[in-house]
Amino acid sequence: MVLCLISSSSIFTLQPGRSRCLPKCMGVQNNGRYLMKEGDVTRHKIIPSARLDTVGLEVFVVSDLHTEYLENMEWVNGLPSKGKKKDVLLVAGDVAETYEKFVLTMSLLKDSFEHVFFVPGNHDLWLRWEKENYIDSLQKLDKMLDACQMLGVETNPSVIDGLAIIPLFSWYHESFDREKDITGIRIPSLELACKDFRACKWPDGLTNGDNSLATHFDAMNDKNQDTVQEMLANCNQVISFSHFVPRLELCPEKRMLFYPNLPKMIGSDFLEARIRYIHGARGSTKSCHIFGHTHFCWDVQLDGIRYVQAPLAYPRERKRRMNGGEDWLPFCIYSNSKLTENMSPCYWSDYYASNPRTPDITELAPWVARFYGKL
């Protein structure tokens, strides 16, 4: 993402004797008021998903590498060299802002994994720091896809040892957000808050102001329709992945966010329809979709599909323990011919596993309200 939108409220701990999973700075709710609780919250270290000595295919996932940050590039460079067995890495977008760093990053990943799959994120299509004078962001995308082909990075659906892996191109649209807006505070406009409006350039007819970009990127998946149908007929296990968010329930409610209009620039209804076509309207225990973009760790099952986000994110976010840190990434999603156990702890999805989503409540959470003046 382009904003510093993840607050310290992302830090959760299971309170002894309580069934609720509460944010550190939210405290306990009493008669509609939040009682602030002092004291540090220690986060249990996630068992690293390093390459275990297992037999057969393993699939790892990561998103939002942002290797324009030196610390993140060092993390990529520090991944172990590929072993003898087959390993797969799914990279769910936002690799780097420049073509040069993108190619370097994907080359390093290819040195570490036998198979690497990629879908583009919004940062990958930014033009502001590019040395080459691209006509628009779509021209840069074409060049990136050509580089992937040269490096042996997959951007099309493929079957590996009976596992179907389906990358899905996507973009966000504002109408994806159908929940009540926060009123009574001054919220910066999307154009001001989101650098995509300035860092990307589009040909005539495509704009962030409507659904045109979302439909254009979704249509890029049509060329693989016959391949996908054949894979669905012959593969029992399917993993799809995208950069953008397919459902609103995969983002905290607006009152929880430092930028309450975030849901207007994260997801696509066209993407969810595509996912449901692949996995079925009711999904199954073997249905899984990987996504990225918001930098929130997430692992939840909704209507029969498991949705997972495992972001590296920005160094400053990791230092604040907002998304778990880099020592457990990439996350192993598939091993021993089945999906692995849920990522844990996984703050926001853990929270919503114990607390209902209430988007009709538009009163800002305390940690957000203190940053906003009243109109």
Coordinates of C-alpha atoms in Angstrom, one line a residue:
M1 CA 0.0 0.0 0.0
V2 CA 0.9 3.7 -0.3
L3 CA -0.2 4.9 3.1
C4 CA 0.9 4.5 6.7
L5 CA -2.5 3.1 7.6
I6 CA -1.8 0.3 10.0
S7 CA -2.0 1.4 13.6
S8 CA -0.7 -0.1 16.8
S9 CA -4.2 -1.4 17.2
S10 CA -3.0 -4.3 15.0
I11 CA -1.3 -5.7 18.0
F12 CA -3.5 -8.3 19.7
T13 CA -3.1 -10.7 22.5
L14 CA -5.4 -13.4 23.9
Q15 CA -6.4 -12.2 27.3
P16 CA -6.4 -15.0 30.0
G17 CA -9.9 -15.9 31.0
R18 CA -11.5 -14.0 28.1
S19 CA -13.0 -15.2 24.9
R20 CA -12.4 -11.9 23.1
C21 CA -9.2 -11.1 21.3
L22 CA -8.6 -7.4 22.0
P23 CA -6.2 -4.8 20.5
K24 CA -3.5 -3.6 22.8
C25 CA -4.8 0.0 22.8
M26 CA -8.5 -0.8 22.7
G27 CA -8.7 -2.4 26.1
V28 CA -11.9 -3.7 27.5
Q29 CA -15.3 -2.4 26.4
N30 CA -17.6 -1.3 29.2
N31 CA -21.1 0.2 28.6
G32 CA -20.0 1.3 25.1
R33 CA -16.8 3.0 26.4
Y34 CA -13.3 1.7 26.0
L35 CA -11.2 1.4 29.2
M36 CA -7.6 2.0 28.2
K37 CA -5.2 -0.6 29.6
E38 CA -1.6 0.2 30.2
G39 CA 1.4 -2.1 29.8
D40 CA 3.3 -3.7 27.0
V41 CA 1.9 -6.7 25.1
T42 CA 4.4 -9.3 24.1
R43 CA 3.7 -11.2 20.9
H44 CA 4.3 -14.9 20.7
K45 CA 6.9 -15.7 18.1
I46 CA 5.5 -17.5 15.1
I47 CA 7.3 -20.8 14.4
P48 CA 9.3 -20.1 11.3
S49 CA 8.0 -21.7 8.1
A50 CA 11.5 -22.5 7.1
R51 CA 12.0 -25.4 4.7
L52 CA 11.3 -28.5 6.7
D53 CA 12.7 -31.8 5.7
T54 CA 9.5 -33.0 4.1
V55 CA 8.8 -35.1 1.1
G56 CA 7.1 -33.6 -1.9
L57 CA 6.0 -30.2 -3.0
E58 CA 5.8 -27.2 -0.7
V59 CA 4.2 -23.9 -1.5
F60 CA 5.3 -20.6 0.2
V61 CA 3.5 -17.3 -0.1
V62 CA 4.5 -13.6 0.5
S63 CA 3.3 -10.2 -0.6
D64 CA 4.4 -6.6 -0.5
L65 CA 8.1 -7.1 -0.6
H66 CA 8.8 -3.4 -1.4
T67 CA 12.5 -3.9 -2.1
E68 CA 13.1 -0.2 -2.7
Y69 CA 13.7 -0.4 1.0
L70 CA 17.3 -1.7 1.7
E71 CA 16.2 -3.8 4.7
N72 CA 13.6 -5.6 2.5
M73 CA 16.1 -6.2 -0.3
E74 CA 18.5 -7.6 2.3
W75 CA 15.8 -9.9 3.5
V76 CA 15.3 -11.3 0.0
N77 CA 19.0 -11.6 -0.5
G78 CA 19.2 -13.6 2.7
L79 CA 16.8 -16.3 1.7
P80 CA 18.5 -19.7 1.5
S81 CA 19.5 -21.1 -1.9
K82 CA 17.0 -23.6 -3.4
G83 CA 17.3 -27.2 -2.2
K84 CA 17.0 -30.4 -4.1
K85 CA 13.2 -30.8 -3.7
K86 CA 10.6 -28.7 -5.5
D87 CA 9.6 -25.5 -3.8
V88 CA 7.1 -23.0 -5.0
L89 CA 6.8 -19.3 -4.1
L90 CA 3.7 -17.2 -4.8
V91 CA 4.5 -13.5 -4.9
A92 CA 1.3 -11.5 -4.5
G93 CA 2.4 -8.2 -5.9
D94 CA 4.2 -4.9 -4.9
V95 CA 7.7 -6.2 -5.4
A96 CA 9.5 -2.9 -6.2
E97 CA 8.8 0.5 -7.6
T98 CA 11.4 0.4 -10.3
Y99 CA 11.9 -2.1 -13.1
E100 CA 15.6 -2.4 -12.2
K101 CA 14.8 -3.5 -8.6
F102 CA 12.0 -5.7 -9.8
V103 CA 14.3 -7.7 -12.0
L104 CA 16.9 -8.0 -9.3
T105 CA 14.4 -9.1 -6.7
M106 CA 12.8 -11.7 -9.0
S107 CA 16.2 -13.0 -9.9
L108 CA 17.1 -13.5 -6.3
L109 CA 13.8 -15.2 -5.6
K110 CA 14.3 -17.5 -8.5
D111 CA 17.7 -18.5 -7.1
S112 CA 15.9 -19.5 -3.9
F113 CA 12.9 -21.3 -5.3
E114 CA 12.4 -23.8 -8.1
H115 CA 9.2 -22.2 -9.2
V116 CA 8.2 -18.6 -8.6
F117 CA 4.8 -17.1 -9.6
F118 CA 4.0 -13.4 -9.7
V119 CA 1.0 -11.1 -10.1
P120 CA 1.5 -7.3 -10.3
G121 CA 0.5 -4.8 -7.6
N122 CA 0.0 -1.1 -7.8
H123 CA 3.5 -0.2 -6.7
D124 CA 5.0 -2.3 -9.5
L125 CA 3.3 -0.1 -12.0
W126 CA 4.5 3.3 -10.6
L127 CA 6.5 5.4 -13.0
R128 CA 7.8 8.2 -10.8
W129 CA 11.4 6.9 -10.3
E130 CA 11.9 5.1 -13.7
K131 CA 14.9 5.9 -15.8
E132 CA 13.0 4.8 -19.0
N133 CA 10.3 7.1 -20.3
Y134 CA 7.4 4.7 -20.5
I135 CA 4.3 5.7 -22.4
D136 CA 2.1 4.5 -19.6
S137 CA 1.9 1.9 -16.8
L138 CA 0.6 -0.8 -19.1
Q139 CA 3.8 -0.5 -21.2
K140 CA 5.8 -1.0 -18.0
L141 CA 3.6 -4.0 -17.1
D142 CA 4.4 -5.6 -20.5
K143 CA 8.1 -5.1 -19.9
M144 CA 7.8 -6.7 -16.5
L145 CA 5.9 -9.7 -17.9
D146 CA 8.6 -10.1 -20.5
A147 CA 11.3 -10.0 -17.8
C148 CA 9.4 -12.7 -15.9
Q149 CA 9.3 -14.9 -19.0
M150 CA 13.1 -14.4 -19.4
L151 CA 13.7 -15.3 -15.8
G152 CA 11.4 -18.3 -15.7
V153 CA 8.9 -16.6 -13.4
E154 CA 5.4 -17.8 -14.0
T155 CA 2.5 -15.3 -14.5
N156 CA 0.0 -17.8 -16.0
P157 CA -1.8 -20.7 -14.5
S158 CA 0.2 -23.9 -14.1
V159 CA 0.0 -27.4 -12.6
I160 CA 2.9 -28.6 -10.4
D161 CA 2.7 -32.2 -9.0
G162 CA -1.1 -32.1 -9.3
L163 CA -1.5 -28.7 -7.6
A164 CA -3.2 -26.1 -9.8
I165 CA -1.8 -22.6 -9.2
I166 CA -3.8 -19.7 -10.7
P167 CA -2.5 -16.1 -10.7
L168 CA -5.2 -13.5 -11.1
F169 CA -4.6 -10.0 -12.5
S170 CA -6.7 -7.4 -10.8
W171 CA -7.1 -3.7 -9.8
Y172 CA -9.3 -1.9 -7.3
H173 CA -12.4 0.2 -7.8
E174 CA -14.1 2.7 -5.5
S175 CA -17.5 1.0 -5.7
F176 CA -16.0 -2.1 -4.1
D177 CA -16.7 -0.2 -0.8
R178 CA -20.4 -0.5 0.1
E179 CA -20.2 0.2 3.8
K180 CA -21.1 3.4 5.7
D181 CA -18.6 6.2 5.5
I182 CA -17.2 7.9 8.6
T183 CA -18.6 11.4 8.9
G184 CA -17.8 14.4 11.1
I185 CA -14.0 14.4 10.5
R186 CA -11.7 15.7 7.8
I187 CA -10.6 12.8 5.7
P188 CA -8.1 13.5 2.9
S189 CA -9.5 12.7 -0.6
L190 CA -8.4 9.5 -2.4
E191 CA -6.5 11.6 -4.9
L192 CA -4.5 13.2 -2.1
A193 CA -4.0 10.1 0.0
C194 CA -3.2 7.5 -2.7
K195 CA 0.0 8.0 -4.8
D196 CA -1.4 5.7 -7.5
F197 CA -3.2 8.8 -8.9
R198 CA 0.1 10.5 -9.5
A199 CA 2.6 7.7 -9.8
C200 CA 0.7 5.6 -12.4
K201 CA -0.2 6.7 -15.9
W202 CA -2.9 5.2 -18.0
P203 CA -4.0 5.3 -21.6
D204 CA -7.2 7.2 -22.5
G205 CA -10.3 5.4 -21.3
L206 CA -8.7 3.9 -18.1
T207 CA -8.8 5.8 -14.9
N208 CA -8.9 5.3 -11.1
G209 CA -12.1 7.3 -11.0
D210 CA -14.4 4.4 -12.2
N211 CA -14.4 0.7 -12.8
S212 CA -12.5 0.8 -16.0
L213 CA -9.1 -0.3 -14.6
A214 CA -10.7 -3.1 -12.5
T215 CA -12.5 -4.4 -15.6
H216 CA -9.4 -4.1 -17.8
F217 CA -7.2 -6.0 -15.5
D218 CA -9.8 -8.6 -14.8
A219 CA -10.2 -9.2 -18.6
M220 CA -6.5 -10.0 -18.8
N221 CA -7.5 -13.3 -17.1
D222 CA -9.8 -14.3 -20.0
K223 CA -7.0 -15.6 -22.2
N224 CA -6.4 -18.4 -19.6
Q225 CA -10.1 -19.4 -19.4
D226 CA -9.7 -22.7 -21.3
T227 CA -6.6 -23.6 -19.3
V228 CA -8.3 -22.9 -16.0
Q229 CA -11.3 -25.1 -17.0
E230 CA -9.0 -28.0 -17.8
M231 CA -7.1 -27.6 -14.6
L232 CA -10.4 -27.5 -12.6
A233 CA -11.5 -30.7 -14.2
N234 CA -8.2 -32.6 -13.4
C235 CA -6.8 -31.1 -10.2
N236 CA -8.3 -31.7 -6.7
Q237 CA -6.2 -28.9 -5.1
V238 CA -6.3 -25.3 -6.4
I239 CA -4.6 -22.2 -5.0
S240 CA -5.4 -18.9 -6.6
F241 CA -3.7 -15.6 -5.8
S242 CA -4.0 -11.9 -6.5
H243 CA -2.5 -8.6 -5.2
F244 CA -5.8 -6.9 -4.5
V245 CA -8.5 -7.8 -1.9
P246 CA -11.5 -9.8 -3.1
R247 CA -13.8 -9.1 -0.1
L248 CA -14.5 -6.2 2.3
E249 CA -14.5 -8.6 5.2
L250 CA -10.7 -9.0 4.6
C251 CA -10.1 -5.5 5.8
P252 CA -10.7 -3.9 9.3
E253 CA -13.8 -1.7 9.6
K254 CA -13.4 1.9 8.7
R255 CA -13.6 3.1 12.3
M256 CA -10.5 1.0 13.1
L257 CA -8.3 2.6 10.3
F258 CA -6.2 5.7 10.4
Y259 CA -7.4 6.3 6.8
P260 CA -11.1 5.4 7.0
N261 CA -11.5 5.5 3.2
L262 CA -9.0 2.8 2.7
P263 CA -11.7 0.2 1.6
K264 CA -12.3 2.4 -1.5
M265 CA -8.9 1.6 -2.9
I266 CA -8.1 -2.0 -2.0
G267 CA -10.4 -4.4 -3.8
S268 CA -12.5 -5.7 -6.7
D269 CA -15.9 -7.4 -7.0
F270 CA -14.7 -8.7 -10.4
L271 CA -11.9 -10.5 -8.6
E272 CA -14.2 -12.2 -6.1
A273 CA -16.5 -13.3 -8.9
R274 CA -13.4 -14.8 -10.7
I275 CA -12.4 -16.6 -7.5
R276 CA -15.9 -18.0 -7.0
Y277 CA -15.8 -19.3 -10.6
I278 CA -12.6 -21.1 -9.8
H279 CA -13.4 -22.5 -6.3
G280 CA -17.1 -22.7 -6.6
A281 CA -19.9 -20.7 -4.9
R282 CA -19.6 -22.7 -1.7
G283 CA -15.9 -23.4 -1.9
S284 CA -14.4 -26.5 -0.2
T285 CA -11.9 -27.5 2.4
K286 CA -9.3 -27.4 -0.4
S287 CA -10.1 -23.9 -1.6
C288 CA -7.5 -21.2 -1.0
H289 CA -6.9 -17.7 -2.2
I290 CA -3.8 -15.6 -1.4
F291 CA -3.8 -11.8 -1.6
G292 CA -1.8 -8.8 -0.5
H293 CA -1.9 -4.9 -0.7
T294 CA -3.2 -3.9 2.8
H295 CA -0.2 -5.2 4.8
F296 CA -2.5 -6.8 7.4
C297 CA -1.7 -10.5 8.1
W298 CA -4.9 -12.4 7.5
D299 CA -6.0 -16.1 7.6
V300 CA -9.7 -16.8 7.6
Q301 CA -12.3 -19.0 5.9
L302 CA -15.2 -17.2 4.3
D303 CA -18.0 -19.1 2.5
G304 CA -15.8 -22.1 2.0
I305 CA -12.7 -20.4 0.8
R306 CA -9.5 -19.8 2.9
Y307 CA -8.1 -16.3 2.3
V308 CA -4.5 -15.6 3.4
Q309 CA -2.3 -12.5 3.4
A310 CA 1.3 -12.8 4.5
P311 CA 3.0 -9.5 3.8
L312 CA 6.6 -8.5 4.3
A313 CA 5.5 -4.8 4.3
Y314 CA 7.5 -1.8 5.2
P315 CA 10.4 -1.9 7.7
R316 CA 8.8 0.6 10.0
E317 CA 5.7 -1.7 10.2
R318 CA 7.8 -4.7 11.2
K319 CA 9.6 -2.7 13.8
R320 CA 6.2 -1.8 15.4
R321 CA 5.2 -5.5 15.2
M322 CA 2.2 -4.6 13.1
N323 CA 2.4 -7.6 10.8
G324 CA 4.6 -10.1 12.6
G325 CA 8.1 -9.4 11.3
E326 CA 10.2 -11.1 8.7
D327 CA 11.5 -14.1 10.6
W328 CA 8.5 -16.4 9.8
L329 CA 8.2 -15.4 6.1
P330 CA 7.6 -16.6 3.5
F331 CA 4.6 -18.5 4.9
C332 CA 4.2 -22.2 4.0
I333 CA 0.6 -22.6 2.8
Y334 CA 0.9 -26.1 1.2
S335 CA 2.9 -29.1 2.4
N336 CA 2.5 -32.9 2.5
S337 CA -0.2 -32.7 -0.3
K338 CA -2.5 -30.5 1.8
L339 CA -3.0 -27.0 3.0
T340 CA -1.1 -26.2 6.2
E341 CA -2.5 -25.1 9.5
N342 CA -3.7 -21.5 9.9
M343 CA -1.1 -18.7 10.4
S344 CA -1.0 -17.8 14.1
P345 CA -1.2 -15.3 15.7
C346 CA -2.9 -13.3 12.9
Y347 CA -4.1 -10.2 14.7
W348 CA -7.1 -8.9 12.7
S349 CA -8.5 -12.2 11.5
D350 CA -8.1 -13.5 15.0
Y351 CA -10.0 -10.5 16.3
Y352 CA -12.9 -11.0 13.9
A353 CA -13.0 -14.7 14.7
S354 CA -14.2 -13.7 18.2
N355 CA -15.9 -10.4 17.5
P356 CA -18.6 -9.7 14.9
R357 CA -17.9 -7.2 12.2
T358 CA -20.1 -4.1 12.8
P359 CA -19.6 -1.7 9.9
D360 CA -22.8 0.2 10.7
I361 CA -21.0 1.6 13.8
T362 CA -19.2 4.8 12.6
E363 CA -17.8 6.1 15.8
L364 CA -14.0 6.1 15.5
A365 CA -12.0 3.7 17.6
P366 CA -10.1 5.6 20.3
W367 CA -6.7 5.2 18.7
V368 CA -8.0 6.7 15.5
A369 CA -10.2 9.4 17.0
R370 CA -7.3 11.1 18.7
F371 CA -5.7 11.8 15.3
Y372 CA -8.7 13.6 13.9
G373 CA -10.2 16.9 14.7
K374 CA -13.9 17.4 14.6
L375 CA -15.4 19.3 11.6

